[in-house]
PDB file of C-alpha atoms in Angstrom:
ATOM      1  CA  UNK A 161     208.985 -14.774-147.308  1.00 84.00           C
ATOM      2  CA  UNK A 162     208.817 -12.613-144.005  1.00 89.00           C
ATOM      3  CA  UNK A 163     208.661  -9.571-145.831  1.00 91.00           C
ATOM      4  CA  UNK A 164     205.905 -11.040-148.399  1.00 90.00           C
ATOM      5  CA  UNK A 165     203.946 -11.662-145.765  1.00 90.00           C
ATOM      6  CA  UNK A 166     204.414  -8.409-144.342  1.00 93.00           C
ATOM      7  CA  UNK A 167     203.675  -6.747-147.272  1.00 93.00           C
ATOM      8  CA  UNK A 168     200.583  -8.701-147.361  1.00 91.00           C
ATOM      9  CA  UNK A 169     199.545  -7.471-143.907  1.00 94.00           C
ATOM     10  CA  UNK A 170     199.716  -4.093-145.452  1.00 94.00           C
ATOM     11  CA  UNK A 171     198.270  -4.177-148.518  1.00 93.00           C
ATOM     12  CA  UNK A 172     195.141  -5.804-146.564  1.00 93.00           C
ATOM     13  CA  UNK A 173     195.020  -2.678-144.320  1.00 94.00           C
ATOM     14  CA  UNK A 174     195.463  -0.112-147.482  1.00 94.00           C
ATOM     15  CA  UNK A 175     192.077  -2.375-148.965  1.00 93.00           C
ATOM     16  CA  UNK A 176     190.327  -1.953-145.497  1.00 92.00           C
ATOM     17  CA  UNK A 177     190.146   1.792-144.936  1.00 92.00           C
ATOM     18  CA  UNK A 178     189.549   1.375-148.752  1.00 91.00           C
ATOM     19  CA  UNK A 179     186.382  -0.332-148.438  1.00 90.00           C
ATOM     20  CA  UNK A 180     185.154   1.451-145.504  1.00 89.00           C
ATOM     21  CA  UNK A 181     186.087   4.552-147.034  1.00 87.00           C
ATOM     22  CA  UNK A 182     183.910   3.379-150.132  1.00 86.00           C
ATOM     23  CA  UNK A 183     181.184   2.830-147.968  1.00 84.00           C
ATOM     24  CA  UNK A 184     181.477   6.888-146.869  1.00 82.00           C
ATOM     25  CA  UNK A 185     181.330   7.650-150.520  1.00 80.00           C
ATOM     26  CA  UNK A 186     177.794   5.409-150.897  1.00 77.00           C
ATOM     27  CA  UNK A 187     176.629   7.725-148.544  1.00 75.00           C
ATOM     28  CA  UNK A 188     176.970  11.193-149.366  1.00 75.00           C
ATOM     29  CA  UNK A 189     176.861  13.817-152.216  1.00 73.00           C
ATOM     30  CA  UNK A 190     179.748  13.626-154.563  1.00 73.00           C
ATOM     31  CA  UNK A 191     181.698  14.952-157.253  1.00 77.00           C
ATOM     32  CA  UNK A 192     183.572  13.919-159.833  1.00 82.00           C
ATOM     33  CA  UNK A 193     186.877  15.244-158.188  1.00 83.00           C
ATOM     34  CA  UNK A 194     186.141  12.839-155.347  1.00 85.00           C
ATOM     35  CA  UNK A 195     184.970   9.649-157.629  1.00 86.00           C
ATOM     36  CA  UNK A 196     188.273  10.156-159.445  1.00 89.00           C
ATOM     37  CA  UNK A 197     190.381  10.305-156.699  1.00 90.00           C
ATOM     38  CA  UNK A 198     189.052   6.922-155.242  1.00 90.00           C
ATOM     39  CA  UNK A 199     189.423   5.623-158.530  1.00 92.00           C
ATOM     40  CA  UNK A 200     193.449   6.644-158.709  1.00 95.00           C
ATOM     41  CA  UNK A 201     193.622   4.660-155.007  1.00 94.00           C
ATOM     42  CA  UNK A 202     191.624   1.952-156.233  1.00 94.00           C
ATOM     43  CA  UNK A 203     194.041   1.111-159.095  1.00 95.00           C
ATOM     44  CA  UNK A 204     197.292   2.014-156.778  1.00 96.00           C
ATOM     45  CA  UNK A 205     196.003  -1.168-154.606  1.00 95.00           C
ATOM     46  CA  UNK A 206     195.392  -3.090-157.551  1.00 96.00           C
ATOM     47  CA  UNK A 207     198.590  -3.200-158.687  1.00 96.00           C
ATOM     48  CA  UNK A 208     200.054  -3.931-155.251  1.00 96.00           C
ATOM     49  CA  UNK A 209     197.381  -6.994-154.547  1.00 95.00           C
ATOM     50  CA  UNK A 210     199.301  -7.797-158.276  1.00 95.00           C
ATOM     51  CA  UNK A 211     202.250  -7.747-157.272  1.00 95.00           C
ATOM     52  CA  UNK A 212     201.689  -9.184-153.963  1.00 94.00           C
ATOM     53  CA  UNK A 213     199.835 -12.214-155.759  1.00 94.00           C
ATOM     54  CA  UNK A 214     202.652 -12.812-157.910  1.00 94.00           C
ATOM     55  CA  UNK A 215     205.516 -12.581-154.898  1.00 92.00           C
ATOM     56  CA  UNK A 216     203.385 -14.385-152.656  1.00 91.00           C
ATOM     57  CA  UNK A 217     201.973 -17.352-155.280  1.00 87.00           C
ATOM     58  CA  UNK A 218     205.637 -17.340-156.808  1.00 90.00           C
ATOM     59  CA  UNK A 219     207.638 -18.101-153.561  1.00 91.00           C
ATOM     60  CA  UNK A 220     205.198 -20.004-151.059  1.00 89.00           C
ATOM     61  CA  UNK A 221     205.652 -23.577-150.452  1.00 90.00           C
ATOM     62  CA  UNK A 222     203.374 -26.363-152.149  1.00 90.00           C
ATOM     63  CA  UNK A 223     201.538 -26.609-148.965  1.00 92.00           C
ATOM     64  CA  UNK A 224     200.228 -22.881-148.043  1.00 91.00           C
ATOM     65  CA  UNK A 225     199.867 -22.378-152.155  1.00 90.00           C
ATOM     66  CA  UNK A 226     196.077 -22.827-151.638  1.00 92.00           C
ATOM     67  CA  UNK A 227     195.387 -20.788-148.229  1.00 92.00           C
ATOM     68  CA  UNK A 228     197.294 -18.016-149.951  1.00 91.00           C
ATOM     69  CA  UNK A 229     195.280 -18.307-153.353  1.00 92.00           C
ATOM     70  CA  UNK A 230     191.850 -18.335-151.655  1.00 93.00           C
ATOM     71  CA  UNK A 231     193.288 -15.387-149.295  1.00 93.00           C
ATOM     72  CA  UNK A 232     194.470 -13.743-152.952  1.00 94.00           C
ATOM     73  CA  UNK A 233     190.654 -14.537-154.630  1.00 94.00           C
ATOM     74  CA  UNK A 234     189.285 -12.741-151.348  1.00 94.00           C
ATOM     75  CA  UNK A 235     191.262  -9.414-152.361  1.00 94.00           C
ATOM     76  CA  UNK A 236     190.782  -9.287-155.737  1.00 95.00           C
ATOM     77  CA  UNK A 237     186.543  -9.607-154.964  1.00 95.00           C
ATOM     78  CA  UNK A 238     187.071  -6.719-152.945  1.00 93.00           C
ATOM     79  CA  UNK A 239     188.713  -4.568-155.524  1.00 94.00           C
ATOM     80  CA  UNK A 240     186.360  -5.693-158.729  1.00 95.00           C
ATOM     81  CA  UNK A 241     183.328  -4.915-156.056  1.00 93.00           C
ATOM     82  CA  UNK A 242     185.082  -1.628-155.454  1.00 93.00           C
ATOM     83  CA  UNK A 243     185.717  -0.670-158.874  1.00 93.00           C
ATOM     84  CA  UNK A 244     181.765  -1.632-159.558  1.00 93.00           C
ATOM     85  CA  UNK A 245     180.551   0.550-156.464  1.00 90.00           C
ATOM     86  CA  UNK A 246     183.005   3.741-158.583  1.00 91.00           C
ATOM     87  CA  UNK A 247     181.573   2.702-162.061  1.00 91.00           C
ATOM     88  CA  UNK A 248     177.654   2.925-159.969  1.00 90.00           C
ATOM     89  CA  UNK A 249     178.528   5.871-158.639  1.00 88.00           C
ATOM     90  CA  UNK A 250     179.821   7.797-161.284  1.00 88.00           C
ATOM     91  CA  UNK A 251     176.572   6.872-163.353  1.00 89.00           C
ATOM     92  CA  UNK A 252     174.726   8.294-160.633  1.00 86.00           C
ATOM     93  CA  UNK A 253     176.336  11.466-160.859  1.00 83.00           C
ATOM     94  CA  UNK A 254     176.101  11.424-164.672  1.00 81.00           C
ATOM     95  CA  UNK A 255     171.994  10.982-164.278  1.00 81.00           C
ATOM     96  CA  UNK A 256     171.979  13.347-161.970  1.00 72.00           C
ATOM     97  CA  UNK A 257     174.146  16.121-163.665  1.00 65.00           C
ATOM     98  CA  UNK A 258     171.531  15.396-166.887  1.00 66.00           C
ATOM     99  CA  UNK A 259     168.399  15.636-164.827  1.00 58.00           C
ATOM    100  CA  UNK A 260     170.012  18.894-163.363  1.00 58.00           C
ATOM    101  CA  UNK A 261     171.096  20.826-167.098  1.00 56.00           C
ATOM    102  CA  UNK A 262     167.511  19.375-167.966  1.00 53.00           C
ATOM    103  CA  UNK A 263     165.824  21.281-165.191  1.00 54.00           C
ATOM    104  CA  UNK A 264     167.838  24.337-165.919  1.00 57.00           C
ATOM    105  CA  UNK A 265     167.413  24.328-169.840  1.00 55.00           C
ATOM    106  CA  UNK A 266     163.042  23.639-168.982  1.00 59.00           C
ATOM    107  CA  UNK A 267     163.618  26.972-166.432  1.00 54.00           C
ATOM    108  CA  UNK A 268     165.647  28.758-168.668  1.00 57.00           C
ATOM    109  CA  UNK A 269     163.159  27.837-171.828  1.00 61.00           C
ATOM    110  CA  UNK A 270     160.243  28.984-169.648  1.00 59.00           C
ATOM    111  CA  UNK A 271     161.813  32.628-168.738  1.00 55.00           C
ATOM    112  CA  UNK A 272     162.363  33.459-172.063  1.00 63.00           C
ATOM    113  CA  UNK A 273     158.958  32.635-173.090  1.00 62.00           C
ATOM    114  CA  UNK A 274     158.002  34.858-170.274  1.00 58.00           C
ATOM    115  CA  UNK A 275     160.113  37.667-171.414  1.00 62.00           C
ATOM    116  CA  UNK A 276     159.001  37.496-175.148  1.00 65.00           C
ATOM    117  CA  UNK A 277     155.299  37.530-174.381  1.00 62.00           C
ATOM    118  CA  UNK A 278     155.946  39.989-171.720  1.00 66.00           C
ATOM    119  CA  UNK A 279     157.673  42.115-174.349  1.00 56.00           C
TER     120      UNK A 279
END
């Protein structure tokens, strides 16, 4: 159970610098390169908070069952809020990658009207 719980202690720490990482991400430009690469750590913790949930659940005694499920519930509402902050900020980028080949194809558009009544 030592090691469970030291595993635990870990995995916590991993979903920490996660979040406050995620937070970093809220807050500036970004690509999708970067979004993806959050999303391949994202799902690395998920399946350890898994696994942890099923060593830890599996193994603890009738008594702590319930601290550790609440402390379990807590982790998992991180990661679906994290996965939800990725799936926002992806869309973002989406909108603005469409608003941006708008803008081009509208500048491009108006050149070549230029050019043609130029010509």
């Amino acid at each position: 159970m030592d090691a469970i719980l030291k595993q635990k202690k870990i995995v916590k720490g991993k979903l920490t610098r996660l979040v406050s990482k995620m937070d970093d991400l809220q807050n500036q430009a970004n690509s999708e390169s970067i979004i993806e690469v959050y999303e391949k750590d994202v799902n690395l913790i998920d399946t350890e908070v898994n696994n942890l949930n099923d060593n830890l659940l599996s193994t603890c005694t009738d008594e702590d069952f319930n601290g550790y499920e609440i402390e379990m519930h807590d982790l998992f509402s991180k990661l679906d809020t994290l996965k939800i902050i990725l799936k926002e900020e992806m869309k973002k980028l989406v909108r603005n990658n469409n608003n941006t080949n708008a803008c081009q194809n509208i500048a491009n558009t108006n050149v070549n009207n230029l050019k043609n009544f130029l010509a």
